Coordinates of C-alpha atoms in Angstrom, one line a residue:
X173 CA 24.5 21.3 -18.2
X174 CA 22.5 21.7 -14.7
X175 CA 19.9 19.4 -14.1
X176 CA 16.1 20.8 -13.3
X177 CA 14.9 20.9 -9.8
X178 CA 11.6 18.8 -9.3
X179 CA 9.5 21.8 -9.3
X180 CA 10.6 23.3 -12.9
X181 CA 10.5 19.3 -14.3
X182 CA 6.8 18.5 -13.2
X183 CA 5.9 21.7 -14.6
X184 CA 7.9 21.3 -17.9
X185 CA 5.7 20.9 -21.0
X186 CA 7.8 17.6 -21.5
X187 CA 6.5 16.4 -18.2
X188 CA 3.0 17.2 -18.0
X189 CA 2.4 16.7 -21.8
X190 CA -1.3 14.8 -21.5
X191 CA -0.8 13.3 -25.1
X192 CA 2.0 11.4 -25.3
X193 CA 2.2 7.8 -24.2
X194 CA -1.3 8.2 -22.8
X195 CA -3.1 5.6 -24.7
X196 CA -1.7 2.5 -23.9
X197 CA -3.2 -0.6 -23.8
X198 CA -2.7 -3.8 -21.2
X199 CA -1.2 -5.8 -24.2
X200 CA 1.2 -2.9 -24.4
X201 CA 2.1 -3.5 -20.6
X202 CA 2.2 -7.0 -21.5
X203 CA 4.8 -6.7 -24.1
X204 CA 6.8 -3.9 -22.4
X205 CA 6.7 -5.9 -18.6
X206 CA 7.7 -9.8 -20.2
X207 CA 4.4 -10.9 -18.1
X208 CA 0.9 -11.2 -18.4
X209 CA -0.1 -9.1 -15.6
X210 CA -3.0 -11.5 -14.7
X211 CA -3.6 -11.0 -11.1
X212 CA -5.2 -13.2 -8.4
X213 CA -7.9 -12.0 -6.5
X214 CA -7.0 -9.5 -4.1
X215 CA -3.8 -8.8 -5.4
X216 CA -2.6 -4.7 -5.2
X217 CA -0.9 -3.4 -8.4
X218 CA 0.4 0.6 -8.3
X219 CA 1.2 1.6 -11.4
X220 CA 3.5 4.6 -11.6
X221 CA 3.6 7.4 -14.6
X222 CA 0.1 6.0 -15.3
X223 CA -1.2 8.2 -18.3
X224 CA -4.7 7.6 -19.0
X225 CA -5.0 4.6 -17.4
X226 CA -6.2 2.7 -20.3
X227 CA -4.0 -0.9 -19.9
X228 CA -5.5 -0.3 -16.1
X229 CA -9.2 0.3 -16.9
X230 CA -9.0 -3.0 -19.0
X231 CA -7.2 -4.7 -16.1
X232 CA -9.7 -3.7 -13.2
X233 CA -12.0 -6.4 -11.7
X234 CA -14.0 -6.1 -8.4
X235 CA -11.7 -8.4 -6.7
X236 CA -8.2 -6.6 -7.1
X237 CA -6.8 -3.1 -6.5
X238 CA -5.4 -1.2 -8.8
X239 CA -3.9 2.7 -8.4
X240 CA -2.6 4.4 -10.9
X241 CA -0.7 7.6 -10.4
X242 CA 0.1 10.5 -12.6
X243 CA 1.3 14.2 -12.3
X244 CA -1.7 14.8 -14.6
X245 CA -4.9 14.4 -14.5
X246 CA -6.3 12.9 -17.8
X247 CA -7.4 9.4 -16.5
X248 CA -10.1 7.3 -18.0
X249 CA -13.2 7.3 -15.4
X250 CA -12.2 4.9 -12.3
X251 CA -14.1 1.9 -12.3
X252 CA -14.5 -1.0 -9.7
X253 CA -11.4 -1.9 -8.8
X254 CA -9.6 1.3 -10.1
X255 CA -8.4 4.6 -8.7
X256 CA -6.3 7.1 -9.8
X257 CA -3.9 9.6 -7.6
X258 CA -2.7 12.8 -9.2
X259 CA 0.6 13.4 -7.6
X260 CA 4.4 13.8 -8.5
X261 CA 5.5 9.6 -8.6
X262 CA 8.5 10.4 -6.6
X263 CA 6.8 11.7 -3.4
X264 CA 3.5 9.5 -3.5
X265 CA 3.4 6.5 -1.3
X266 CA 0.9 3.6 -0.8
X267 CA -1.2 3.2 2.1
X268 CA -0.3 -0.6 2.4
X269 CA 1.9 -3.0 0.6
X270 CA 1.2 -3.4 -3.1
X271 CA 2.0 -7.1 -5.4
X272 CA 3.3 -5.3 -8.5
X273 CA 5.2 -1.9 -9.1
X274 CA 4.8 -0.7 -12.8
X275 CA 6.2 2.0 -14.8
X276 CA 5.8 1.7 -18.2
X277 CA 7.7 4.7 -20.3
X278 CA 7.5 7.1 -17.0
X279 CA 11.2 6.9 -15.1
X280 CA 12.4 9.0 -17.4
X281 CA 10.5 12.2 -16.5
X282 CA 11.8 11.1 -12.7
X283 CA 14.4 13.0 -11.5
X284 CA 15.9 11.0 -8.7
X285 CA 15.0 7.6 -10.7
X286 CA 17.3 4.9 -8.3
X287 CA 15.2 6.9 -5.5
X288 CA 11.9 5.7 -6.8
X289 CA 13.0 2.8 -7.9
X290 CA 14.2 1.6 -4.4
X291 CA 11.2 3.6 -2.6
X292 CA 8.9 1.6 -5.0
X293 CA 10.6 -1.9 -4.2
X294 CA 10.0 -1.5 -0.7
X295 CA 5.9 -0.9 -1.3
X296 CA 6.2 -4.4 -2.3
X297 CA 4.6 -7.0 0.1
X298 CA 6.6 -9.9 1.2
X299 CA 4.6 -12.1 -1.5
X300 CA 6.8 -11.0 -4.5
X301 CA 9.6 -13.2 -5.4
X302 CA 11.9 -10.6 -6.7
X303 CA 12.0 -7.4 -8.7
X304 CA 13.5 -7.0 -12.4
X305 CA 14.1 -4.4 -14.9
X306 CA 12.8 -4.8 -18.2
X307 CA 14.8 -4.6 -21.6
X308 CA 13.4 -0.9 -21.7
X309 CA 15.9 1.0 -20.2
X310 CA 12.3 3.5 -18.8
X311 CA 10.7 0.5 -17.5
X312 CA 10.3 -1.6 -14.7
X313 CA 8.7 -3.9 -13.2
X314 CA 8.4 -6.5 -10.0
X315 CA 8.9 -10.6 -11.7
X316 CA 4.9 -11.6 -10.6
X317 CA 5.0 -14.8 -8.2
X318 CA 2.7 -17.8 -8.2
X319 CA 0.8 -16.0 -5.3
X320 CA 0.3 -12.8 -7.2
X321 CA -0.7 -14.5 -10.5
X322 CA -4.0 -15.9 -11.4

């Protein structure tokens, strides 16, 4: 079995399928991530393999920064707070250092996942205490320290 170059994966129907896993809520986050993804004030949060943004929609708050980013663009409308990116996860970078790294049900559809994985951990500022991987063996997630959480 070969494995697909980036180009045919982002274009697969699998891939850029703008239904599924698109709905999720922040209490979904919550219960995939182990945390409650409260943030303090001016905290940075990327998360990766995004969907429609929903969980960040309900997260965004004039006083934090929140990007999501997706290969597709289905996103709930930004909001203060909240931006999206359309852009393949695995070639996308932040303009500054981020607090959390999500990517909740996304790696999978990565091709090089270790490669994001350690790209992503080194967006994160010097303010995170360390970085974890969920029981969900297509998620992961920073562990949110005191100065990051509300």
């Amino acid at each position: 079995m070969s494995l697909l170059d980036d180009e045919t994966l982002w274009s697969s129907s699998v891939v850029a399928n703008c239904e599924m896993n698109r709905e999720r809520g922040l209490a979904s986050y919550r219960r995939e991530l182990g945390t409650d993804l409260s943030l303090r004030p001016g905290a940075r949060w990327v998360d990766l393999c995004c969907g429609s943004g929903k969980a960040l929609a309900e997260a965004a708050r004039e006083d934090v920064t929140i990007v999501g980013v997706d290969l597709v663009d289905h996103h709930v409308p930004a909001c203060p707070g909240l931006s999206f990116v359309v852009a393949p996860v695995d070639q996308w970078n932040p303009a500054a250092s981020v607090d959390l790294v999500t990517c909740v049900h996304g790696l999978h559809y990565v091709g090089d996942k270790l490669g994001l994985l350690v790209r992503a951990a080194s967006w994160l500022s010097p303010a995170v205490a360390s970085w974890r991987t969920s029981t969900s063996p297509v998620c992961a997630a920073p562990t949110v320290s005191r100065s990051v959480a509300r």
